[in-house]
Short mmCIF file of C-alpha atoms in Angstrom, two decimals:
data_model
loop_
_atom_site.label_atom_id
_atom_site.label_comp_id
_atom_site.label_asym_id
_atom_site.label_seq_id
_atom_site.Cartn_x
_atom_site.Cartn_y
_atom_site.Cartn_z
CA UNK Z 1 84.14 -85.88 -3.19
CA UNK Z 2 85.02 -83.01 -5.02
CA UNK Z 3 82.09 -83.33 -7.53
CA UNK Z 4 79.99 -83.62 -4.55
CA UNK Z 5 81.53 -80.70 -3.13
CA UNK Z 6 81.12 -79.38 -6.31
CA UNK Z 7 76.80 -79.89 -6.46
CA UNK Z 8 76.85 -78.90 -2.79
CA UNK Z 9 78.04 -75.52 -3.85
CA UNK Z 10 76.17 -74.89 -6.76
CA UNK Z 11 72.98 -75.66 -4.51
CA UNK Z 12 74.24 -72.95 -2.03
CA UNK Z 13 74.92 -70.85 -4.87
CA UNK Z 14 71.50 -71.63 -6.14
CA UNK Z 15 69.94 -70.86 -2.15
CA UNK Z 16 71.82 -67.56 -2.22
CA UNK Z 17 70.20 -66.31 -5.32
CA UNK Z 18 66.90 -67.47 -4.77
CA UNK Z 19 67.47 -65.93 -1.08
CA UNK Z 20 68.27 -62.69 -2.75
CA UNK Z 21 65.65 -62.73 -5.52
CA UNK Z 22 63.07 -63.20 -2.75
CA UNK Z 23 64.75 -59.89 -0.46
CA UNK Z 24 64.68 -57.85 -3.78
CA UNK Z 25 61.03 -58.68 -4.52
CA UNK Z 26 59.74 -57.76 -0.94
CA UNK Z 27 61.53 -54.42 -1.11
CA UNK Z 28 60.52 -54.13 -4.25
CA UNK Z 29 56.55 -54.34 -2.97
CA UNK Z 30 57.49 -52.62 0.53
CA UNK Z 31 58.71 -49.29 -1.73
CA UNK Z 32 55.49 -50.21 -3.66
CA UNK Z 33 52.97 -49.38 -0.82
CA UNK Z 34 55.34 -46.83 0.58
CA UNK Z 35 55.09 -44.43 -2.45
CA UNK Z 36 51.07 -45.21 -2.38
CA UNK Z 37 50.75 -44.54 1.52
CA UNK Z 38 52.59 -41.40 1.08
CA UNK Z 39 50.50 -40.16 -2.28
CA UNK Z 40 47.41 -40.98 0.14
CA UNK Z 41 48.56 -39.22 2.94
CA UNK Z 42 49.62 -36.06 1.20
CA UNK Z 43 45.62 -36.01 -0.92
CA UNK Z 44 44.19 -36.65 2.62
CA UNK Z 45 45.55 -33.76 4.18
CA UNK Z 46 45.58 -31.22 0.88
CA UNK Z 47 41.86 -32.26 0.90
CA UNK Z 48 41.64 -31.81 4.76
CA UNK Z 49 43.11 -28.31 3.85
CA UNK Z 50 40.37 -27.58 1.61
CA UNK Z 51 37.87 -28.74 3.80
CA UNK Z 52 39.13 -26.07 6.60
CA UNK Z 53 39.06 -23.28 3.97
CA UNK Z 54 35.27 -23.96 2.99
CA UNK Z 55 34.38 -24.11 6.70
CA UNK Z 56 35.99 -20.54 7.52
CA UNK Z 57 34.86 -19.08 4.12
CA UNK Z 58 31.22 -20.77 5.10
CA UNK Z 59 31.13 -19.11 8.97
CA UNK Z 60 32.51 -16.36 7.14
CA UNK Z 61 29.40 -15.97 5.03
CA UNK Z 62 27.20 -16.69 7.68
CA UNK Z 63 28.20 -14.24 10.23
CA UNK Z 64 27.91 -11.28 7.44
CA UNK Z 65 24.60 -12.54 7.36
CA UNK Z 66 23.63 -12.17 10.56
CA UNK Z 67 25.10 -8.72 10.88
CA UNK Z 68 22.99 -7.99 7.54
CA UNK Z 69 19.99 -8.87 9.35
CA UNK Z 70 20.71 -6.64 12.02
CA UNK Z 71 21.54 -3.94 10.07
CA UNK Z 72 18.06 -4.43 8.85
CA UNK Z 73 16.70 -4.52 12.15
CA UNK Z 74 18.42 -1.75 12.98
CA UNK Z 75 17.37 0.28 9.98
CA UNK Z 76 13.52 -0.79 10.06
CA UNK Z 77 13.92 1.02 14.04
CA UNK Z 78 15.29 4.05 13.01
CA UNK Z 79 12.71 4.34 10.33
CA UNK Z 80 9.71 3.94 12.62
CA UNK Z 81 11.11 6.10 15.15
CA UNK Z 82 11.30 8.88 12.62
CA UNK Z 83 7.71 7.33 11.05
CA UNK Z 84 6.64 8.58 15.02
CA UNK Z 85 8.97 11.96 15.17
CA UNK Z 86 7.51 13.39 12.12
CA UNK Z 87 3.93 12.17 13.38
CA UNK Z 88 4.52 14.04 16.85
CA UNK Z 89 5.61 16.82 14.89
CA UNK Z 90 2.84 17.23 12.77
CA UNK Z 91 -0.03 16.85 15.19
CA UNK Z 92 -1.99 14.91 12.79
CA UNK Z 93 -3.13 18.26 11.10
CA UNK Z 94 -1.96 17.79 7.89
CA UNK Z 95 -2.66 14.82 5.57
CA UNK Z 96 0.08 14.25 2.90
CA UNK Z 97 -0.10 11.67 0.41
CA UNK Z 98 2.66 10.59 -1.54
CA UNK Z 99 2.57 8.69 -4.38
CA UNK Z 100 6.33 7.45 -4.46
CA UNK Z 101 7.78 4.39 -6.06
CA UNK Z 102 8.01 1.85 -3.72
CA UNK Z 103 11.04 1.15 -1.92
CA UNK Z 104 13.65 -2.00 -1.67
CA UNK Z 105 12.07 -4.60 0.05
CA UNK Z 106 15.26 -5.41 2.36
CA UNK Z 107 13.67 -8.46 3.79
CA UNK Z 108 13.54 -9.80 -0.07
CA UNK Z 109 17.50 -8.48 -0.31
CA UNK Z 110 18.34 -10.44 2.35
CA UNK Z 111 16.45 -13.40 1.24
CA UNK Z 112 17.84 -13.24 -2.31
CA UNK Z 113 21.64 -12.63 -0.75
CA UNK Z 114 21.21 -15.74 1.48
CA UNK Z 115 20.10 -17.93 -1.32
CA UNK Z 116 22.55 -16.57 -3.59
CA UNK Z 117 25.49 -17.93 -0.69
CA UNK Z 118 23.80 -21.00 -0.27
CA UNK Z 119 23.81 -21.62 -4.31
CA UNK Z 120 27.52 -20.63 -3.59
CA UNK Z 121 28.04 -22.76 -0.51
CA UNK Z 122 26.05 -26.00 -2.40
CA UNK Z 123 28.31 -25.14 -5.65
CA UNK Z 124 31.55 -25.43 -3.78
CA UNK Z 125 30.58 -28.64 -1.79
CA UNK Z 126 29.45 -30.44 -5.19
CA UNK Z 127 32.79 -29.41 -6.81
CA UNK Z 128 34.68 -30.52 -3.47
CA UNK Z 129 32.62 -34.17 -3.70
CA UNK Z 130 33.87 -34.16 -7.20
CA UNK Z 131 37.40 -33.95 -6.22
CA UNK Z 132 37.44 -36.44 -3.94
CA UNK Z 133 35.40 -39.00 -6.41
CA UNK Z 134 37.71 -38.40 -8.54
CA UNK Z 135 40.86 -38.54 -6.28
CA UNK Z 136 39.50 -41.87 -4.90
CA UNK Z 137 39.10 -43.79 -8.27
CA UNK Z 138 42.74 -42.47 -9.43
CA UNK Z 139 43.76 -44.32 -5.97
CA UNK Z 140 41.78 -47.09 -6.39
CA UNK Z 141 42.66 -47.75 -9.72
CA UNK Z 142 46.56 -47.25 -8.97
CA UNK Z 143 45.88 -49.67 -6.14
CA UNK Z 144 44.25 -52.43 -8.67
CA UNK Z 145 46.78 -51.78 -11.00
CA UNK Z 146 49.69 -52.49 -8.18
CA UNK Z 147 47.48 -55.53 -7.00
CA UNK Z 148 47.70 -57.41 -10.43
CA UNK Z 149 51.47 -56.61 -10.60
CA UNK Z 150 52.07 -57.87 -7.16
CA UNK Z 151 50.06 -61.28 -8.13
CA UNK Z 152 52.23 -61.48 -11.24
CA UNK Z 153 55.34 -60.99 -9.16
CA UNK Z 154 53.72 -63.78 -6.81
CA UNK Z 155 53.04 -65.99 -9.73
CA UNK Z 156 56.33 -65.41 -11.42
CA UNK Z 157 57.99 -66.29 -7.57
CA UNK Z 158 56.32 -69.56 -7.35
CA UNK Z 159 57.41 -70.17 -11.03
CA UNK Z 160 60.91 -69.87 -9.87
CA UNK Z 161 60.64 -71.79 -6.68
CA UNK Z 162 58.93 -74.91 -8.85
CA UNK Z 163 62.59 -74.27 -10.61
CA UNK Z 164 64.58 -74.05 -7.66
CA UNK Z 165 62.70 -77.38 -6.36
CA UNK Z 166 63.36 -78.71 -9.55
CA UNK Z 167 66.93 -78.21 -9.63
CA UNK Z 168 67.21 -79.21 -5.92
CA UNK Z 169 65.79 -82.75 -6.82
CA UNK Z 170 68.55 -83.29 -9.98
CA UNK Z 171 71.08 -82.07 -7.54
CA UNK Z 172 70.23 -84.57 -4.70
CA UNK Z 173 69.56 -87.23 -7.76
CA UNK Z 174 73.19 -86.81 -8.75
CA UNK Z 175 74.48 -87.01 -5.61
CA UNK Z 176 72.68 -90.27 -5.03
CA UNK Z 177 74.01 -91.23 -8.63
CA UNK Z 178 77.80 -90.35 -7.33
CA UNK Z 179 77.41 -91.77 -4.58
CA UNK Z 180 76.10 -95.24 -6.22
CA UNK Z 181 79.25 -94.98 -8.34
CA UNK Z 182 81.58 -94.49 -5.72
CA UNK Z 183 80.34 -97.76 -3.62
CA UNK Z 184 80.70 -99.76 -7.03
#
């Protein structure tokens, strides 16, 4: 009895440990994916971040652009109402030619300014793709790299429970040995 005993309380000694080993290596993987979720979660929302700052810095650059292009509007107006004032004003008597240089083209300032911001624009959305691509394979490759230690933890834990069954059997194969020796 008492070396029965004795194998009945090594086996729940062996139980506890194996109960314990298995509550360590699922907190072990629960921290695992909690540290990744949270790296994930804070590049998700530094990159949504980003992504808020291009859009006002992009409606920024389009609305001085459109008040460019009325100031040009603007300016052309003024110009051919003076074009008409000094006409009025001259009667048409007097024929002046000037040979000046030629002025700014402002329709070809504008132009060059709104392809300069869109170079700009294109420039900071190819750097921003970069980013990401390169956030994304640092995750992914984190998440591989976790993957193949979680199978080797998986392997290793049915290693140990071949062990534990193992053990289990010599235990009960004992028993039945004792238990053949105490009915002789």
């Amino acid at each position: 009895q008492i070396i029965s005993a004795t194998v009945d309380n090594n086996r729940m000694l062996l139980d506890i440990d194996n109960s314990k080993m298995t509550a360590d290596d699922f907190r072990m993987k629960y921290e695992n994916e909690l540290v990744i979720r949270q790296t994930v979660e804070a590049d998700i929302n530094g990159l949504r971040n980003l992504m808020d700052d291009l859009t006002l810095v992009r409606s920024s650059l389009e609305s001085e652009l459109e008040s460019l292009k009325d100031e040009l509007i603007a300016l052309k107006r003024n110009h051919e109402e003076e074009i008409r004032q000094i006409q009025s004003q001259t009667g048409g008597d007097v024929s002046v030619e000037v040979n000046a240089a030629p002025g700014q083209d402002l329709t070809k300032i504008l132009n060059d300014m709104r392809n300069e911001y869109e170079e700009i624009i294109e420039k900071n959305r190819r750097e921003v793709e970069q980013w990401y691509e390169v956030k994304i394979n640092s995750v992914e490759e984190e998440l591989a790299s976790i993957r193949c230690e979680m199978e080797g933890q998986s392997q290793e834990y049915k290693m140990l429970l071949g062990i534990k069954t193992r053990l289990e059997q010599e235990i009960q194969q004992y028993r039945s040995l004792l238990q053949e020796g105490t009915q002789d």
